[in-house]
Tab-separated table of C-alpha atoms in Angstrom:
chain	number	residue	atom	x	y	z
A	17	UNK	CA	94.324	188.876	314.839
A	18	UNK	CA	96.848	186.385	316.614
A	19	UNK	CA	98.576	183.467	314.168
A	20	UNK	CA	97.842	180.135	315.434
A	21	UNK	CA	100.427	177.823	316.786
A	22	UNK	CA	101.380	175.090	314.984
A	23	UNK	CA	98.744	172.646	316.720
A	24	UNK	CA	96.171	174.777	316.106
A	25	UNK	CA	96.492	175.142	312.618
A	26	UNK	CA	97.176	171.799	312.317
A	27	UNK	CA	94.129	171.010	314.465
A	28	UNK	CA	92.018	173.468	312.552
A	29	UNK	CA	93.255	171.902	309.189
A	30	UNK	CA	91.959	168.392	310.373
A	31	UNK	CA	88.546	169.668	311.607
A	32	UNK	CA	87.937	171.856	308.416
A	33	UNK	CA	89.476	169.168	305.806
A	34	UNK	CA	89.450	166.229	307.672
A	35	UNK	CA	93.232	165.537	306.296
A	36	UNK	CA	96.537	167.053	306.143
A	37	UNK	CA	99.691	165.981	304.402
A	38	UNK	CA	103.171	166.013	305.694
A	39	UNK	CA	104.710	168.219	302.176
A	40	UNK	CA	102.007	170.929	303.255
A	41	UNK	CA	103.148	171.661	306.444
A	42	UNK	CA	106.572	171.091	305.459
A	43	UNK	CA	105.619	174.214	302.957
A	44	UNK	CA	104.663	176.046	306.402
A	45	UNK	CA	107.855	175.062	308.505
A	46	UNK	CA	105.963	172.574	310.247
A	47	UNK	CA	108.949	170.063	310.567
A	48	UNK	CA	107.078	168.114	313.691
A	49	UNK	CA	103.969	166.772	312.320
A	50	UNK	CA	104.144	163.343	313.602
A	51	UNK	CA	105.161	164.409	317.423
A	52	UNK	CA	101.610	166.765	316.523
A	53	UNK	CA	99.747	164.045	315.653
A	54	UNK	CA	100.043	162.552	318.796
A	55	UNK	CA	99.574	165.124	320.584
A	56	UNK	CA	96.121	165.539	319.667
A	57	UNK	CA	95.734	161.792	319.783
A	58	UNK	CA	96.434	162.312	323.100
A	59	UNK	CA	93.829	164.693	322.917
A	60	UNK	CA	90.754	162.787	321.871
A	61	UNK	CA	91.391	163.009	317.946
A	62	UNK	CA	90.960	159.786	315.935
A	63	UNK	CA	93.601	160.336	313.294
A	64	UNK	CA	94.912	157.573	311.059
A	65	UNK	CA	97.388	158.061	307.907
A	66	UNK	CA	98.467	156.612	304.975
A	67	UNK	CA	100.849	157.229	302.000
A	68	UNK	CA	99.268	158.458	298.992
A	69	UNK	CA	100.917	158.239	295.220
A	70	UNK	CA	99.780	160.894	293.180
A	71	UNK	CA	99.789	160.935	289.362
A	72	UNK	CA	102.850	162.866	288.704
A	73	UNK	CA	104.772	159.693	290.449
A	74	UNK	CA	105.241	162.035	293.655
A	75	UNK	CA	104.273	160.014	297.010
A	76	UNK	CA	103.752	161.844	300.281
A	77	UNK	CA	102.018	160.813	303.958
A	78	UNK	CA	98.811	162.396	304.471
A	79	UNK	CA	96.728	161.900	307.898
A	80	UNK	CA	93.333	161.490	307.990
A	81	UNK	CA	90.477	162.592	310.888
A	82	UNK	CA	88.535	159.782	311.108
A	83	UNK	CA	84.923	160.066	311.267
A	84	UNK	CA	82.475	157.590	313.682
A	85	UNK	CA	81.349	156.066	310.838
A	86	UNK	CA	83.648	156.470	307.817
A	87	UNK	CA	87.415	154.851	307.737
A	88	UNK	CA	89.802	155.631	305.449
Protein backbone atom coordinates (compact mmCIF):
# COMPACT_ATOMS: atom_id res chain seq x y z
CA UNK A 1 0.00 0.00 0.00
CA UNK A 2 1.66 3.50 -0.84
CA UNK A 3 2.05 6.17 2.36
CA UNK A 4 0.33 9.29 1.63
CA UNK A 5 2.07 12.55 1.18
CA UNK A 6 1.85 14.95 3.59
CA UNK A 7 -1.29 16.77 1.93
CA UNK A 8 -3.02 13.85 1.71
CA UNK A 9 -2.91 12.81 5.07
CA UNK A 10 -3.45 16.03 6.10
CA UNK A 11 -6.38 16.29 3.67
CA UNK A 12 -7.67 12.92 4.71
CA UNK A 13 -7.37 13.97 8.47
CA UNK A 14 -9.68 17.06 7.76
CA UNK A 15 -12.31 15.09 5.77
CA UNK A 16 -12.42 12.15 8.35
CA UNK A 17 -12.15 14.51 11.64
CA UNK A 18 -13.01 17.64 10.37
CA UNK A 19 -9.85 19.15 12.45
CA UNK A 20 -6.25 18.77 12.86
CA UNK A 21 -3.83 20.35 15.26
CA UNK A 22 -0.45 21.73 14.57
CA UNK A 23 1.43 19.37 17.82
CA UNK A 24 -0.07 16.27 15.83
CA UNK A 25 1.54 16.70 12.79
CA UNK A 26 4.46 18.08 14.41
CA UNK A 27 4.41 14.33 16.09
CA UNK A 28 4.47 13.13 12.26
CA UNK A 29 7.30 15.54 10.93
CA UNK A 30 4.84 17.63 9.40
CA UNK A 31 6.79 20.96 10.04
CA UNK A 32 4.65 22.88 7.07
CA UNK A 33 1.16 22.81 8.14
CA UNK A 34 0.26 26.32 7.57
CA UNK A 35 1.93 26.54 3.84
CA UNK A 36 -0.66 23.04 3.69
CA UNK A 37 -3.42 24.75 4.73
CA UNK A 38 -3.37 26.94 2.02
CA UNK A 39 -2.76 24.84 -0.27
CA UNK A 40 -5.93 23.15 -0.03
CA UNK A 41 -7.57 26.50 0.50
CA UNK A 42 -6.43 27.01 -2.70
CA UNK A 43 -8.06 23.96 -3.39
CA UNK A 44 -11.69 24.49 -2.53
CA UNK A 45 -11.37 23.58 1.34
CA UNK A 46 -13.07 25.95 3.82
CA UNK A 47 -10.65 25.67 6.71
CA UNK A 48 -10.59 28.11 9.60
CA UNK A 49 -8.39 27.72 12.97
CA UNK A 50 -8.15 28.72 16.26
CA UNK A 51 -5.98 28.22 19.41
CA UNK A 52 -7.31 25.89 21.84
CA UNK A 53 -6.19 25.75 25.80
CA UNK A 54 -6.53 22.47 27.10
CA UNK A 55 -6.85 21.56 30.79
CA UNK A 56 -3.39 20.60 31.57
CA UNK A 57 -2.52 24.53 30.78
CA UNK A 58 -0.99 23.26 27.32
CA UNK A 59 -2.28 25.59 24.29
CA UNK A 60 -1.84 24.50 20.69
CA UNK A 61 -3.48 25.74 17.04
CA UNK A 62 -5.88 23.39 15.72
CA UNK A 63 -7.69 23.98 12.15
CA UNK A 64 -10.99 23.30 11.59
CA UNK A 65 -13.02 22.05 8.10
CA UNK A 66 -15.78 24.07 8.10
CA UNK A 67 -19.04 22.70 7.30
CA UNK A 68 -21.96 24.76 5.02
CA UNK A 69 -23.80 25.15 7.88
CA UNK A 70 -21.79 24.81 11.11
CA UNK A 71 -18.83 27.47 12.10
CA UNK A 72 -16.54 26.98 14.56
Amino acid sequence: MKQATQIEWIRNTLTDYKKISRNECLRRYITRLGARIVDLKNEGMDITGKWETYSDGSKDYVYYLREANKLF
